[in-house]
Short mmCIF file of C-alpha atoms and ligand atoms in Angstrom, two decimals:
data_model
loop_
_atom_site.label_atom_id
_atom_site.label_comp_id
_atom_site.label_asym_id
_atom_site.label_seq_id
_atom_site.Cartn_x
_atom_site.Cartn_y
_atom_site.Cartn_z
CA MET A 137 0.04 0.11 -0.01
CA PHE A 138 1.09 3.49 -0.53
CA SER A 139 1.15 5.72 2.79
CA SER A 140 -2.08 6.51 4.62
CA LYS A 141 -1.85 10.10 3.38
CA THR A 142 -2.23 9.19 -0.24
CA TYR A 143 -5.64 7.52 0.49
CA ILE A 144 -6.77 10.31 3.04
CA GLN A 145 -5.84 12.81 0.25
CA ARG A 146 -7.73 11.03 -2.59
CA ARG A 147 -10.76 10.67 -0.35
CA ASN A 148 -10.64 14.28 0.65
CA ILE A 149 -10.49 15.29 -3.06
CA LEU A 150 -13.34 13.01 -3.68
CA ARG A 151 -15.39 14.54 -1.01
CA LYS A 152 -14.78 17.93 -2.37
CA LYS A 153 -16.03 16.92 -5.90
CA MET A 154 -19.21 15.41 -4.73
CA LYS A 155 -20.07 17.99 -2.10
CA SER A 156 -22.70 15.81 -0.36
CA GLY A 157 -24.11 12.39 -0.03
CA LEU A 158 -23.07 9.12 1.23
CA LEU A 159 -20.64 7.23 -1.15
CA LEU A 160 -20.71 3.47 -0.92
CA ILE A 161 -17.66 1.64 -2.20
CA PRO A 162 -17.57 -2.16 -1.77
CA GLY A 163 -14.54 -4.13 -2.17
CA ASN A 164 -14.63 -7.56 -3.89
CA VAL A 165 -15.12 -10.83 -2.43
CA GLU A 166 -13.65 -14.31 -2.85
CA ILE A 167 -15.39 -16.08 -5.95
CA PRO A 168 -15.60 -20.09 -5.97
CA MET A 169 -13.98 -21.72 -9.10
CA ASN A 170 -15.38 -25.45 -8.79
CA TYR A 171 -16.52 -25.64 -5.07
CA PRO A 172 -16.52 -22.90 -2.35
CA ALA A 173 -13.09 -23.06 -0.74
CA ASN A 174 -11.37 -23.43 -4.27
CA THR A 175 -11.41 -19.84 -5.42
CA TYR A 176 -10.18 -17.90 -8.31
CA ARG A 177 -7.41 -15.72 -7.85
CA PHE A 178 -8.71 -12.65 -5.78
CA ARG A 179 -8.52 -9.27 -7.39
CA GLN A 180 -9.65 -6.24 -5.16
CA ASP A 181 -12.03 -3.76 -6.92
CA SER A 182 -9.75 -0.87 -8.56
CA THR A 183 -11.89 1.74 -7.07
CA PHE A 184 -11.81 0.42 -3.62
CA LEU A 185 -7.78 0.16 -4.03
CA TYR A 186 -7.81 3.72 -4.97
CA TYR A 187 -9.49 5.13 -2.24
CA PHE A 188 -8.73 2.65 0.70
CA GLY A 189 -5.78 0.49 -0.82
CA ASN A 190 -6.60 -2.62 1.42
CA ASP A 191 -5.98 -5.71 -0.79
CA VAL A 192 -8.11 -7.91 1.32
CA PRO A 193 -11.46 -9.59 0.44
CA GLY A 194 -14.98 -8.83 2.13
CA LEU A 195 -14.45 -5.16 2.84
CA PHE A 196 -16.87 -2.19 2.51
CA GLY A 197 -15.97 1.39 2.40
CA ILE A 198 -18.19 4.41 3.11
CA ILE A 199 -17.16 7.97 2.41
CA ASP A 200 -19.39 10.53 3.76
CA ALA A 201 -19.39 13.81 2.04
CA ASP A 202 -21.98 15.23 4.45
CA ASN A 203 -19.96 14.64 7.68
CA ASN A 204 -16.59 14.63 6.36
CA GLU A 205 -16.04 10.99 7.63
CA ASP A 206 -14.62 7.64 6.08
CA MET A 207 -15.62 4.37 7.32
CA LEU A 208 -14.20 0.74 6.90
CA PHE A 209 -16.09 -2.24 7.53
CA GLY A 210 -15.42 -6.01 7.50
CA ASN A 211 -15.57 -8.95 9.71
CA ASP A 212 -12.52 -10.08 11.76
CA PHE A 213 -11.18 -13.32 11.71
CA GLU A 214 -12.53 -15.76 14.19
CA VAL A 215 -10.02 -18.71 15.46
CA ASP A 216 -11.62 -21.10 12.92
CA ASP A 217 -10.71 -19.09 10.22
CA ILE A 218 -7.10 -18.35 11.83
CA ILE A 219 -6.67 -22.17 11.81
CA TRP A 220 -6.80 -22.19 8.08
CA MET A 221 -5.45 -18.70 6.92
CA GLY A 222 -3.25 -17.53 9.77
CA ASN A 223 -3.42 -14.59 11.77
CA GLN A 224 -4.94 -11.56 9.78
CA PRO A 225 -4.94 -7.88 10.53
CA THR A 226 -7.97 -6.56 12.40
CA ILE A 227 -10.50 -4.34 10.46
CA LYS A 228 -9.05 -1.61 12.97
CA ALA A 229 -5.48 -2.28 11.62
CA LEU A 230 -6.60 -2.20 8.04
CA GLY A 231 -8.47 1.06 8.64
CA GLY A 232 -5.19 2.49 10.12
CA LYS A 233 -3.30 1.76 7.02
CA SER A 234 -5.76 3.82 4.92
CA GLY A 235 -5.95 6.55 7.53
CA ILE A 236 -9.66 5.55 8.72
CA ARG A 237 -10.43 5.70 12.48
CA LYS A 238 -14.00 4.71 12.24
CA THR A 239 -14.17 0.90 11.58
CA GLY A 240 -16.56 -1.86 12.23
CA ASN A 241 -18.35 -5.16 11.55
CA LEU A 242 -19.94 -5.72 8.17
CA ASN A 243 -23.49 -5.79 9.29
CA LYS A 244 -23.08 -2.09 10.42
CA VAL A 245 -23.14 -1.07 6.68
CA GLN A 246 -26.96 -2.12 6.54
CA GLU A 247 -27.73 0.00 9.69
CA ILE A 248 -25.94 3.15 8.30
CA ILE A 249 -27.76 2.73 4.88
CA LYS A 250 -31.16 2.22 6.55
CA ASP A 251 -30.43 5.30 8.72
CA ALA A 252 -29.56 7.50 5.72
CA ILE A 253 -32.81 6.24 3.94
CA ASN A 254 -34.79 7.33 6.70
CA LYS A 255 -33.20 10.66 6.88
CA GLY A 256 -33.86 11.12 3.12
CA ARG A 257 -30.12 11.24 2.37
CA VAL A 258 -28.74 10.93 -1.04
CA ILE A 259 -26.85 7.67 -1.52
CA HIS A 260 -24.42 7.19 -4.42
CA PHE A 261 -22.71 4.01 -5.87
CA LEU A 262 -21.00 3.08 -8.88
CA PRO A 263 -22.14 0.36 -11.45
CA GLN A 264 -21.40 -3.07 -9.94
CA TYR A 265 -20.12 -5.69 -12.30
CA SER A 266 -20.13 -8.71 -9.99
CA ALA A 267 -22.94 -10.74 -9.38
CA GLU A 268 -21.85 -10.94 -5.57
CA ASN A 269 -21.96 -7.19 -5.09
CA LYS A 270 -25.11 -6.70 -7.11
CA ILE A 271 -26.80 -9.22 -4.81
CA MET A 272 -25.21 -7.48 -1.95
CA PHE A 273 -26.57 -4.14 -3.02
CA SER A 274 -30.00 -5.76 -3.96
CA LYS A 275 -30.21 -6.54 -0.02
CA LEU A 276 -28.86 -3.26 1.28
CA LEU A 277 -30.95 -1.17 -0.81
CA GLY A 278 -34.30 -3.36 -1.46
CA ILE A 279 -34.12 -3.44 -5.10
CA LYS A 280 -33.71 -6.24 -7.47
CA ALA A 281 -30.02 -7.61 -8.36
CA GLU A 282 -30.59 -7.23 -12.05
CA ALA A 283 -31.80 -3.71 -11.59
CA VAL A 284 -28.99 -2.19 -9.23
CA ASN A 285 -27.03 -0.52 -12.27
CA ASP A 286 -30.32 1.42 -13.03
CA TYR A 287 -29.52 3.22 -9.72
CA LYS A 288 -25.81 4.06 -10.35
CA SER A 289 -24.84 7.58 -9.67
CA VAL A 290 -23.55 9.37 -12.70
CA PRO A 291 -22.28 12.29 -10.75
CA PHE A 292 -19.97 9.81 -8.59
CA ILE A 293 -18.84 8.05 -11.74
CA LYS A 294 -17.85 11.36 -13.39
CA ALA A 295 -16.11 12.52 -10.01
CA VAL A 296 -14.10 9.18 -9.75
CA VAL A 297 -13.24 9.19 -13.52
CA SER A 298 -11.92 12.65 -13.24
CA GLN A 299 -9.73 11.93 -10.23
CA ARG A 300 -8.31 8.63 -11.53
CA SER A 301 -7.84 9.60 -15.01
CA VAL A 302 -4.58 12.00 -14.08
CA LYS A 303 -1.82 9.75 -12.49
CA SER A 304 0.31 10.88 -9.83
CA ASN A 305 3.95 10.35 -9.62
CA GLU A 306 3.65 7.42 -7.20
CA GLU A 307 1.15 5.75 -9.72
CA ILE A 308 3.49 6.22 -12.70
CA ARG A 309 6.11 4.71 -10.87
CA GLU A 310 3.98 1.77 -10.24
CA ILE A 311 3.10 1.37 -13.84
CA GLU A 312 6.59 1.43 -14.77
CA LYS A 313 7.35 -1.33 -12.22
CA ALA A 314 4.69 -3.31 -14.23
CA LEU A 315 6.58 -2.30 -17.35
CA ASP A 316 9.75 -3.76 -15.97
CA ILE A 317 7.91 -6.99 -15.72
CA SER A 318 6.64 -6.53 -19.22
CA TYR A 319 10.10 -6.08 -20.54
CA GLU A 320 10.98 -9.52 -19.31
CA MET A 321 7.90 -11.14 -20.43
CA HIS A 322 8.62 -9.68 -24.09
CA THR A 323 12.32 -10.25 -24.46
CA TYR A 324 11.79 -13.75 -22.98
CA ALA A 325 9.26 -14.51 -25.61
CA MET A 326 11.38 -13.37 -28.41
CA PHE A 327 14.45 -15.07 -27.22
CA THR A 328 12.63 -18.48 -26.78
CA ALA A 329 10.09 -18.66 -29.44
CA ARG A 330 11.25 -21.14 -32.18
CA PRO A 331 9.65 -23.50 -34.67
CA GLY A 332 8.61 -26.90 -33.09
CA ILE A 333 7.39 -25.65 -29.74
CA TYR A 334 3.81 -24.88 -28.61
CA GLU A 335 2.45 -21.42 -27.67
CA ARG A 336 1.84 -22.46 -24.27
CA GLU A 337 5.54 -23.26 -23.55
CA ILE A 338 6.10 -19.45 -23.81
CA SER A 339 2.59 -18.11 -22.38
CA GLY A 340 3.12 -20.33 -19.33
CA THR A 341 6.46 -18.97 -18.43
CA ILE A 342 5.79 -15.45 -19.11
CA ASP A 343 2.51 -15.71 -16.83
CA GLY A 344 5.10 -17.11 -14.16
CA PHE A 345 6.84 -13.84 -14.33
CA THR A 346 3.90 -11.78 -13.64
CA TYR A 347 3.49 -13.61 -10.29
CA SER A 348 7.17 -13.91 -9.53
CA MET A 349 7.58 -10.21 -10.08
CA GLY A 350 4.30 -8.83 -9.39
CA LYS A 351 0.75 -9.41 -8.45
CA GLY A 352 0.03 -11.51 -11.70
CA ASN A 353 -1.43 -10.80 -15.15
CA SER A 354 -3.27 -7.31 -15.84
CA PHE A 355 -5.32 -9.47 -18.35
CA PRO A 356 -5.26 -13.08 -20.04
CA THR A 357 -2.30 -13.42 -22.20
CA ILE A 358 -2.90 -13.03 -25.83
CA LEU A 359 0.06 -15.08 -27.41
CA SER A 360 -0.80 -16.52 -30.85
CA VAL A 361 0.33 -17.50 -34.10
CA HIS A 362 -3.21 -16.46 -35.08
CA GLY A 363 -2.77 -12.72 -34.50
CA GLU A 364 -5.85 -11.98 -36.70
CA THR A 365 -7.93 -13.00 -33.89
CA LEU A 366 -7.65 -9.85 -31.79
CA HIS A 367 -8.24 -11.44 -28.20
CA ASN A 368 -6.91 -14.99 -28.86
CA HIS A 369 -6.55 -16.75 -25.62
CA HIS A 370 -5.98 -20.25 -27.10
CA HIS A 371 -2.29 -21.26 -26.32
CA GLY A 372 -2.33 -24.62 -27.88
CA ASN A 373 -0.86 -24.06 -31.48
CA LEU A 374 2.66 -25.58 -32.40
CA MET A 375 4.73 -22.68 -33.69
CA LYS A 376 5.99 -23.31 -37.37
CA SER A 377 8.81 -21.58 -39.35
CA GLY A 378 7.25 -18.74 -41.27
CA ASN A 379 4.72 -17.81 -38.65
CA LEU A 380 4.15 -14.55 -36.75
CA LEU A 381 3.69 -14.55 -33.15
CA VAL A 382 1.67 -11.85 -31.53
CA ASN A 383 2.60 -11.29 -27.79
CA ASP A 384 -0.13 -9.05 -26.31
CA SER A 385 0.35 -9.36 -22.31
CA GLY A 386 0.66 -7.30 -19.18
CA ALA A 387 1.50 -7.53 -15.63
CA GLU A 388 0.56 -6.10 -12.26
CA SER A 389 2.96 -4.10 -9.97
CA LEU A 390 2.61 -5.07 -6.48
CA GLU A 391 0.12 -2.25 -5.97
CA HIS A 392 -1.81 -3.65 -8.94
CA TYR A 393 -1.04 -1.11 -11.38
CA ALA A 394 -0.93 -2.37 -14.92
CA SER A 395 1.23 -2.55 -18.02
CA ASP A 396 -0.06 -3.63 -21.55
CA ILE A 397 2.54 -4.22 -24.16
CA THR A 398 2.31 -5.85 -27.73
CA ARG A 399 5.09 -7.05 -29.96
CA THR A 400 4.66 -9.12 -33.09
CA PHE A 401 7.79 -11.27 -34.33
CA PRO A 402 8.73 -14.12 -36.62
CA VAL A 403 9.07 -17.60 -34.82
CA ASN A 404 12.05 -18.47 -36.84
CA GLY A 405 13.77 -15.02 -36.06
CA LYS A 406 13.50 -13.62 -39.65
CA PHE A 407 10.60 -11.70 -41.23
CA THR A 408 9.74 -12.48 -44.75
CA GLN A 409 9.54 -9.76 -47.25
CA LYS A 410 5.67 -9.86 -47.34
CA GLN A 411 5.65 -9.85 -43.36
CA LYS A 412 8.38 -6.93 -43.20
CA GLU A 413 6.36 -4.89 -45.23
CA ILE A 414 3.24 -5.05 -43.30
CA TYR A 415 5.02 -4.96 -40.13
CA GLN A 416 6.75 -1.73 -41.21
CA VAL A 417 3.32 -0.18 -41.94
CA VAL A 418 2.24 -0.82 -38.52
CA LEU A 419 5.23 0.63 -36.87
CA ASP A 420 5.18 3.64 -38.99
CA SER A 421 1.56 4.30 -37.89
CA GLN A 422 2.49 3.68 -34.17
CA LEU A 423 5.39 5.94 -34.32
CA ALA A 424 3.46 8.93 -36.09
CA ALA A 425 0.56 8.35 -33.61
CA ILE A 426 2.80 8.61 -30.57
CA ASP A 427 4.69 11.44 -31.97
CA THR A 428 1.45 13.64 -32.04
CA MET A 429 0.39 12.92 -28.51
CA LYS A 430 0.40 15.99 -26.16
CA PRO A 431 -2.22 18.01 -24.16
CA GLY A 432 -5.12 19.27 -26.00
CA VAL A 433 -4.80 16.80 -28.92
CA LYS A 434 -8.03 14.66 -29.29
CA TYR A 435 -7.13 10.89 -29.26
CA ARG A 436 -9.71 10.45 -32.11
CA ASP A 437 -7.47 12.36 -34.22
CA VAL A 438 -4.66 10.36 -33.18
CA HIS A 439 -6.44 7.34 -33.95
CA LEU A 440 -7.47 8.75 -37.43
CA LEU A 441 -3.78 9.55 -38.12
CA ALA A 442 -2.60 5.95 -37.45
CA ALA A 443 -5.63 4.92 -39.70
CA LYS A 444 -4.46 7.14 -42.47
CA VAL A 445 -0.66 5.96 -42.13
CA ILE A 446 -2.01 2.56 -42.47
CA THR A 447 -4.16 3.26 -45.27
CA ALA A 448 -1.30 5.01 -47.10
CA GLY A 449 1.23 2.12 -46.51
CA LEU A 450 -1.46 -0.57 -47.65
CA LYS A 451 -2.00 1.68 -50.70
CA ASN A 452 1.45 1.66 -51.35
CA LEU A 453 1.61 -2.26 -51.30
CA GLY A 454 -1.52 -2.26 -53.47
CA LEU A 455 -3.91 -3.60 -50.92
CA MET A 456 -6.00 -0.43 -50.80
CA ARG A 457 -6.38 2.45 -53.45
CA GLY A 458 -8.08 5.77 -53.92
CA ASP A 459 -7.89 8.84 -51.67
CA VAL A 460 -6.37 8.02 -48.29
CA LYS A 461 -8.44 10.68 -46.48
CA GLU A 462 -11.51 9.79 -48.11
CA ALA A 463 -10.80 6.03 -47.62
CA VAL A 464 -10.58 6.55 -43.75
CA SER A 465 -13.44 8.81 -43.35
CA ASN A 466 -15.56 6.00 -45.00
CA GLY A 467 -14.05 3.49 -42.86
CA ALA A 468 -12.54 1.36 -45.54
CA HIS A 469 -9.34 0.87 -43.60
CA ALA A 470 -11.29 -1.03 -40.69
CA LEU A 471 -11.27 -4.19 -42.90
CA PHE A 472 -7.67 -4.19 -41.73
CA PHE A 473 -7.59 -2.24 -38.57
CA PRO A 474 -10.98 -2.96 -37.07
CA HIS A 475 -10.26 -1.73 -33.44
CA GLY A 476 -9.49 1.58 -31.66
CA LEU A 477 -5.95 2.88 -31.28
CA GLY A 478 -5.89 2.56 -27.55
CA HIS A 479 -7.36 2.94 -24.19
CA MET A 480 -6.41 4.44 -20.65
CA LEU A 481 -4.12 2.41 -18.44
CA GLY A 482 -3.89 2.54 -14.69
CA LEU A 483 -5.09 0.20 -11.87
CA ASP A 484 -7.27 -1.62 -14.62
CA VAL A 485 -5.66 -2.58 -17.92
CA HIS A 486 -8.67 -0.80 -19.51
CA ASP A 487 -8.78 1.78 -16.95
CA MET A 488 -11.98 2.38 -15.19
CA GLU A 489 -13.83 0.39 -18.09
CA GLY A 490 -16.20 -1.14 -15.32
CA LEU A 491 -17.65 2.49 -14.71
CA GLY A 492 -18.73 2.98 -18.43
CA GLU A 493 -16.43 3.28 -21.27
CA ASN A 494 -18.04 6.41 -22.61
CA TYR A 495 -17.78 8.15 -19.19
CA VAL A 496 -13.78 7.57 -19.48
CA GLY A 497 -13.19 8.16 -23.22
CA TYR A 498 -16.07 10.49 -24.23
CA ASN A 499 -17.82 13.58 -23.25
CA ASP A 500 -20.32 16.19 -24.07
CA LYS A 501 -17.89 17.42 -26.82
CA ILE A 502 -16.90 14.17 -28.26
CA LYS A 503 -19.59 11.51 -28.90
CA ARG A 504 -18.79 7.74 -29.82
CA SER A 505 -19.17 7.17 -33.67
CA THR A 506 -21.18 4.38 -34.91
CA GLN A 507 -19.06 3.57 -37.83
CA PHE A 508 -17.54 -0.02 -37.73
CA GLY A 509 -14.18 0.30 -36.53
CA LEU A 510 -14.26 3.84 -35.17
CA ALA A 511 -17.00 2.70 -32.90
CA TYR A 512 -14.60 0.37 -31.05
CA LEU A 513 -12.44 3.20 -30.07
CA ARG A 514 -12.44 3.14 -26.25
CA PHE A 515 -10.97 6.77 -25.82
CA ALA A 516 -11.43 9.71 -28.15
CA LYS A 517 -11.26 13.02 -25.98
CA GLU A 518 -8.77 15.56 -25.55
CA LEU A 519 -5.39 14.42 -23.90
CA GLU A 520 -4.35 15.93 -20.51
CA PRO A 521 -1.12 15.76 -18.60
CA GLY A 522 -1.18 12.85 -16.33
CA PHE A 523 -3.19 10.64 -18.47
CA VAL A 524 -1.60 7.29 -19.60
CA LEU A 525 -2.87 5.63 -22.82
CA THR A 526 -1.80 2.76 -24.83
CA VAL A 527 -1.10 3.11 -28.51
CA GLU A 528 -1.59 0.03 -30.27
CA PRO A 529 -2.53 -0.08 -33.91
CA GLY A 530 -2.45 -3.09 -35.98
CA ILE A 531 -3.04 -4.72 -39.38
CA TYR A 532 -5.17 -7.97 -39.61
CA PHE A 533 -6.27 -10.31 -42.46
CA ILE A 534 -9.58 -11.68 -40.88
CA PRO A 535 -10.62 -14.33 -43.54
CA GLN A 536 -14.26 -14.15 -42.65
CA LEU A 537 -14.50 -10.29 -42.51
CA ILE A 538 -12.64 -10.31 -45.92
CA ASP A 539 -15.11 -12.68 -47.40
CA LEU A 540 -18.13 -10.77 -45.94
CA TRP A 541 -16.93 -7.43 -47.31
CA LYS A 542 -15.88 -8.71 -50.59
CA SER A 543 -19.26 -10.62 -50.91
CA GLU A 544 -21.04 -7.13 -50.03
CA LYS A 545 -18.70 -5.43 -52.47
CA LYS A 546 -18.02 -3.12 -49.62
CA HIS A 547 -15.58 -0.21 -50.18
CA THR A 548 -14.29 -1.72 -53.74
CA GLU A 549 -13.18 1.81 -54.46
CA PHE A 550 -10.60 1.53 -51.78
CA ILE A 551 -9.91 -2.21 -51.35
CA ASN A 552 -8.23 -4.22 -54.01
CA TYR A 553 -9.83 -7.66 -53.05
CA SER A 554 -7.75 -9.71 -55.61
CA LYS A 555 -4.63 -8.73 -53.84
CA VAL A 556 -6.23 -8.98 -50.55
CA GLU A 557 -7.10 -12.70 -51.26
CA LYS A 558 -3.28 -13.36 -51.25
CA TYR A 559 -2.88 -12.37 -47.64
CA LYS A 560 -5.64 -14.36 -46.24
CA ASP A 561 -3.33 -16.69 -44.46
CA PHE A 562 -0.94 -13.88 -43.22
CA GLY A 563 -2.38 -13.65 -39.57
CA GLY A 564 -2.06 -10.16 -37.70
CA ILE A 565 0.41 -7.73 -36.54
CA ARG A 566 0.03 -5.38 -33.53
CA ILE A 567 2.47 -3.26 -31.87
CA GLU A 568 1.61 -1.49 -28.58
CA ASP A 569 3.26 0.83 -26.01
CA ASP A 570 2.16 2.74 -22.91
CA VAL A 571 2.45 6.58 -23.10
CA LEU A 572 2.22 9.10 -20.58
CA ILE A 573 1.09 12.66 -21.45
CA ILE A 574 3.21 15.35 -19.86
CA GLN A 575 3.08 19.14 -19.94
CA ASN A 576 4.64 19.67 -23.34
CA GLY A 577 4.15 16.27 -25.05
CA HIS A 578 4.54 12.82 -24.05
CA ARG A 579 6.81 10.16 -22.56
CA VAL A 580 6.80 6.40 -23.67
CA LEU A 581 6.73 4.58 -20.20
CA GLY A 582 9.16 1.67 -19.45
CA LYS A 583 12.51 0.38 -20.88
CA ALA A 584 12.49 0.08 -24.73
CA ILE A 585 11.36 -3.31 -25.85
CA PRO A 586 12.70 -4.04 -29.50
CA LYS A 587 10.21 -3.07 -32.18
CA LEU A 588 12.31 -1.90 -35.19
CA VAL A 589 12.64 -4.48 -37.73
CA HIS A 590 16.40 -5.05 -37.12
CA ASP A 591 16.23 -5.01 -33.43
CA VAL A 592 13.37 -7.37 -33.34
CA GLU A 593 15.37 -9.97 -35.78
CA GLU A 594 18.36 -9.48 -33.76
CA ILE A 595 16.83 -10.23 -30.47
CA CYS A 596 14.78 -13.12 -31.71
CA THR A 597 18.03 -14.99 -33.36
N1 LIG B 887 -4.24 -5.84 -24.45
C1 LIG B 887 -5.39 -6.27 -24.58
C2 LIG B 887 -6.16 -5.04 -24.97
O1 LIG B 887 -6.11 -3.93 -24.88
O2 LIG B 887 -7.66 -5.16 -25.02
MN1 MN B 888 -4.21 -2.73 -24.80
#
């Protein structure tokens, strides 16, 4: 945990932003995997971590904005628990770590909420993503579990998003610690990949790094010779000479801050001419995008710039044609680059996505597009100092999508389908880095992981 001062300050800022009301912030509980005592890896809720820090299941935080008071609730371990789990800090001790004096048993939460309802006070809570917490809120507030999120507090979401979006120096240091783990994961994969071994032999080892150096993966590792599937979690392919391997993986620091890096490289250590050409287009688009990042620039414009570089590159290779600007405004490039350029990064790998992506990446000035491709852009609004975003363009040859668009004669003025046919077994390429916005520009976070063609080939062989 950070020092208690960090959490006290964060809660004070939130109280000022909200001005009034009772703010409910539940932590997460352990979730059974196949029987009650055999649980999934416990992951604390990120908003709870942000304001209270305690990485322990079964806690409930309350911030009282009317009475300037913070409270932490949970049940102390009894001797029966201690036999199995060892001595655990008391709720009082956990409260002390986050600068909270008022602590109590979990059943006190119901009393406080009842009292607030009786007094006609406003109760705020964030959207709940877990079934367990939806059921708990259903009981606490007397509403149906499936309707809990209908009562989410939009002012509360906006206050939390505005606060968590700007990363402090101690948060940046944590992201960089997660990136140190990414460096090991990616360079190991590049050193180790070779024809004749299974993807899982690499993914299993790099997942191990996330646990030996940090708090585990920041999301399930995507490591596949089928990079055309954007989130491919299957690791059962035998790698062959001529394959490209996409490694999109990340770790959590000991304080649960995330990294998210993608590299694509040839399994046998040498790009073919065809692979090198497409790789260079993706790299050019990523470098051009990063280059323009600074406060005041809309991330949607950065995304569109990356799309234009991709379109121009593919036109150069004869896969696309026509006017580049027109092709991008019509969304023709999305056959090859169907996803957004990136997302915020912090305590969550898609930071605050659980609070609602549109509250994080869009606002009154910039609304989400409905166009295929652009609609998947998770973050579009203006960049501000302290924001951390991923920059992850890619080019993919997705046979089913190519067949569909071709059969619909979609964007034939911009897409040379007869040439595209020759790339249907190509796979996909994505390159991703994590970028901090600073006062006058940006800083690519973490130790550089090879991405220039020459450097990638060198480390792979
Ligand atoms: N790294 C996976 C994603 O950004 O969705
Ligand atoms: Mn990402």
